[in-house]
Short mmCIF file of N, CA and C in Angstrom, two decimals:
data_model
loop_
_atom_site.label_atom_id
_atom_site.label_comp_id
_atom_site.label_asym_id
_atom_site.label_seq_id
_atom_site.Cartn_x
_atom_site.Cartn_y
_atom_site.Cartn_z
N MET A 1 5.55 8.94 -13.34
CA MET A 1 4.17 8.01 -11.77
C MET A 1 5.98 8.36 -10.76
N ILE A 2 5.30 8.22 -10.10
CA ILE A 2 5.92 9.11 -8.57
C ILE A 2 6.23 7.80 -7.88
N MET A 3 8.42 7.48 -7.58
CA MET A 3 8.85 5.92 -7.63
C MET A 3 8.72 5.89 -6.77
N LEU A 4 7.82 4.50 -6.61
CA LEU A 4 8.14 3.77 -4.83
C LEU A 4 9.04 2.73 -4.89
N SER A 5 9.55 2.61 -4.12
CA SER A 5 10.51 1.42 -3.58
C SER A 5 9.71 -0.05 -3.66
N GLU A 6 10.50 -1.04 -4.42
CA GLU A 6 9.50 -2.12 -4.62
C GLU A 6 8.97 -2.58 -3.64
N ARG A 7 9.01 -2.09 -2.36
CA ARG A 7 8.68 -2.41 -0.94
C ARG A 7 7.87 -2.25 -0.78
N GLU A 8 7.40 -0.85 -0.83
CA GLU A 8 6.83 0.05 -1.04
C GLU A 8 5.29 -0.71 -1.39
N ILE A 9 5.74 -0.42 -3.13
CA ILE A 9 4.54 -1.03 -3.68
C ILE A 9 4.23 -2.05 -3.85
N GLU A 10 5.03 -3.53 -3.32
CA GLU A 10 4.40 -4.87 -2.32
C GLU A 10 3.50 -4.43 -0.90
N ILE A 11 3.63 -3.48 -0.38
CA ILE A 11 2.59 -2.98 0.88
C ILE A 11 1.50 -2.04 0.16
N LEU A 12 1.58 -1.54 -0.36
CA LEU A 12 0.50 -0.42 -0.93
C LEU A 12 -0.77 -2.02 -1.89
N LYS A 13 -0.04 -2.87 -2.43
CA LYS A 13 -0.74 -4.11 -2.99
C LYS A 13 -1.30 -4.98 -1.84
N LEU A 14 -0.21 -4.89 -0.95
CA LEU A 14 -1.84 -5.46 0.34
C LEU A 14 -2.21 -4.45 1.02
N ILE A 15 -2.49 -3.12 1.18
CA ILE A 15 -2.77 -2.64 1.62
C ILE A 15 -4.81 -1.78 0.82
N ALA A 16 -4.38 -2.16 -0.70
CA ALA A 16 -5.29 -2.88 -1.05
C ALA A 16 -6.53 -4.08 -1.25
N ASP A 17 -5.60 -4.64 -1.02
CA ASP A 17 -6.03 -6.32 -0.72
C ASP A 17 -6.70 -6.40 0.84
N GLU A 18 -6.67 -4.93 1.50
CA GLU A 18 -7.70 -4.62 2.71
C GLU A 18 -6.39 -5.36 4.13
N LEU A 19 -5.42 -5.77 3.86
CA LEU A 19 -4.62 -6.06 5.11
C LEU A 19 -4.54 -5.15 6.32
N SER A 20 -4.37 -5.50 7.39
CA SER A 20 -4.26 -4.62 8.25
C SER A 20 -2.77 -4.61 8.71
N SER A 21 -1.93 -3.14 9.16
CA SER A 21 -0.41 -3.44 9.28
C SER A 21 -0.06 -4.54 10.35
N ILE A 22 -0.94 -4.93 10.94
CA ILE A 22 -0.22 -6.47 11.44
C ILE A 22 -0.56 -7.58 10.69
N GLU A 23 -1.21 -7.64 9.63
CA GLU A 23 -1.55 -8.91 8.67
C GLU A 23 -0.52 -8.76 8.03
N ILE A 24 0.12 -7.38 7.34
CA ILE A 24 1.15 -7.20 6.39
C ILE A 24 2.38 -7.25 7.27
N SER A 25 2.60 -7.17 8.54
CA SER A 25 4.05 -7.54 8.66
C SER A 25 3.78 -8.98 9.35
N GLU A 26 2.86 -9.70 8.95
CA GLU A 26 2.93 -11.16 9.51
C GLU A 26 3.65 -11.57 8.46
N LYS A 27 2.79 -11.36 6.89
CA LYS A 27 2.88 -11.71 5.87
C LYS A 27 4.44 -11.60 5.66
N LEU A 28 5.34 -10.61 5.21
CA LEU A 28 6.22 -10.02 4.91
C LEU A 28 7.98 -9.69 5.74
N ASN A 29 7.11 -10.87 7.12
CA ASN A 29 7.96 -10.69 8.21
C ASN A 29 8.48 -9.50 8.38
N ILE A 30 7.83 -8.42 8.47
CA ILE A 30 8.78 -7.53 9.33
C ILE A 30 8.13 -6.92 10.41
N SER A 31 8.68 -5.84 11.14
CA SER A 31 7.85 -5.28 12.22
C SER A 31 6.76 -4.57 11.94
N ILE A 32 5.51 -4.48 12.77
CA ILE A 32 4.68 -3.33 12.45
C ILE A 32 4.92 -1.69 12.43
N ARG A 33 6.06 -1.87 13.25
CA ARG A 33 6.78 -0.50 12.82
C ARG A 33 7.03 -0.13 11.50
N THR A 34 7.90 -1.21 11.00
CA THR A 34 7.76 -0.46 9.89
C THR A 34 7.67 -0.79 8.74
N VAL A 35 6.10 -1.71 8.64
CA VAL A 35 5.08 -1.14 8.46
C VAL A 35 3.90 -0.40 7.54
N ASP A 36 4.41 0.89 9.39
CA ASP A 36 3.62 2.24 9.26
C ASP A 36 4.64 3.40 8.92
N SER A 37 5.68 2.78 9.33
CA SER A 37 6.56 3.93 7.99
C SER A 37 7.05 3.60 6.58
N HIS A 38 6.55 2.21 6.30
CA HIS A 38 6.72 2.54 4.33
C HIS A 38 5.15 3.12 4.40
N ARG A 39 3.86 2.79 4.97
CA ARG A 39 2.76 3.39 5.19
C ARG A 39 2.92 4.42 4.58
N ARG A 40 3.34 5.59 5.53
CA ARG A 40 3.54 6.85 5.76
C ARG A 40 4.34 7.29 4.32
N ASN A 41 5.22 6.67 4.02
CA ASN A 41 6.23 6.83 2.94
C ASN A 41 5.32 7.05 1.91
N ILE A 42 5.02 6.11 1.85
CA ILE A 42 3.17 6.36 0.66
C ILE A 42 2.95 7.29 0.12
N ILE A 43 2.04 7.41 1.68
CA ILE A 43 0.85 8.34 1.49
C ILE A 43 1.54 9.81 1.42
N ALA A 44 3.11 9.76 2.05
CA ALA A 44 3.69 11.44 1.58
C ALA A 44 3.67 11.42 0.52
N LYS A 45 4.24 9.98 -0.37
CA LYS A 45 5.02 10.25 -1.63
C LYS A 45 3.72 10.56 -2.96
N THR A 46 3.16 9.71 -2.45
CA THR A 46 1.51 9.86 -3.48
C THR A 46 0.63 11.52 -2.62
N GLY A 47 0.54 11.63 -2.04
CA GLY A 47 0.15 13.19 -1.90
C GLY A 47 -1.27 12.46 -1.45
N ALA A 48 -1.66 11.46 -1.11
CA ALA A 48 -3.20 10.66 -0.30
C ALA A 48 -3.28 11.30 1.14
N LYS A 49 -4.53 11.74 0.59
CA LYS A 49 -4.66 12.03 1.81
C LYS A 49 -5.89 10.88 2.96
N THR A 50 -6.38 9.62 1.94
CA THR A 50 -6.84 8.95 2.39
C THR A 50 -6.65 6.89 1.99
N LEU A 51 -7.30 6.64 2.73
CA LEU A 51 -7.17 4.90 1.94
C LEU A 51 -7.65 5.45 0.59
N ILE A 52 -8.49 5.62 0.27
CA ILE A 52 -9.25 5.70 -1.14
C ILE A 52 -8.52 5.88 -1.82
N GLY A 53 -7.75 7.38 -1.45
CA GLY A 53 -7.02 8.02 -2.34
C GLY A 53 -5.86 7.33 -2.81
N LEU A 54 -5.74 6.10 -1.72
CA LEU A 54 -4.02 5.04 -1.90
C LEU A 54 -4.74 4.44 -3.57
N TYR A 55 -5.91 3.65 -2.91
CA TYR A 55 -6.57 2.81 -3.89
C TYR A 55 -6.58 3.50 -5.20
N LYS A 56 -7.09 4.78 -5.31
CA LYS A 56 -6.96 5.34 -6.60
C LYS A 56 -5.67 5.33 -7.32
N TYR A 57 -4.14 5.48 -6.33
CA TYR A 57 -3.13 5.66 -7.04
C TYR A 57 -2.94 4.30 -7.98
N ALA A 58 -2.91 3.75 -6.64
CA ALA A 58 -2.88 2.13 -7.35
C ALA A 58 -3.36 1.94 -8.50
N ILE A 59 -4.47 2.30 -8.94
CA ILE A 59 -5.93 1.80 -9.69
C ILE A 59 -4.61 2.50 -10.88
N LYS A 60 -4.83 3.89 -10.72
CA LYS A 60 -4.03 4.70 -12.05
C LYS A 60 -3.08 4.29 -12.73
N ASN A 61 -2.11 4.13 -11.27
CA ASN A 61 -0.73 3.35 -12.30
C ASN A 61 -0.75 2.12 -12.38
N GLN A 62 -2.22 1.39 -12.23
CA GLN A 62 -1.88 -0.16 -12.83
C GLN A 62 -1.18 -0.86 -11.90
N LEU A 63 -1.13 -0.61 -10.43
CA LEU A 63 -0.28 -1.68 -9.16
C LEU A 63 -1.13 -2.61 -8.96
N VAL A 64 -2.64 -2.54 -9.45
CA VAL A 64 -3.54 -3.08 -8.71
C VAL A 64 -4.73 -3.43 -9.90
N ASP A 65 -5.52 -4.62 -10.00
CA ASP A 65 -6.36 -4.82 -10.45
C ASP A 65 -7.42 -4.60 -10.24
N LEU A 66 -8.70 -3.76 -11.20
CA LEU A 66 -9.48 -3.18 -10.29
C LEU A 66 -10.87 -4.43 -10.15
N TYR A 67 -11.05 -4.78 -9.55
CA TYR A 67 -12.10 -5.87 -9.06
C TYR A 67 -12.66 -6.26 -7.83
N ILE A 68 -13.70 -6.55 -7.80
CA ILE A 68 -14.36 -7.09 -6.48
C ILE A 68 -13.98 -7.96 -6.09
N LYS A 69 -13.91 -8.78 -4.06
CA LYS A 69 -13.92 -9.66 -4.14
C LYS A 69 -15.22 -10.46 -3.68
N VAL A 70 -15.52 -11.55 -3.84
CA VAL A 70 -16.39 -11.67 -3.38
C VAL A 70 -16.42 -13.41 -2.33
#
């Protein structure tokens, strides 16, 4: 498994929960630029090309549960 930092994993989980960068920044009390920087690092480390690629990585590595919100 690729080594993501605890913060990157936290942000990846929030991305998987469909939060925007603005929502993530408000929730974690960090700047939008910091969120975007983490997002870029996550994409670079995982090799994902799309958000679906990030979801696949998160599910495959059991970082998020495979469920559908209703």
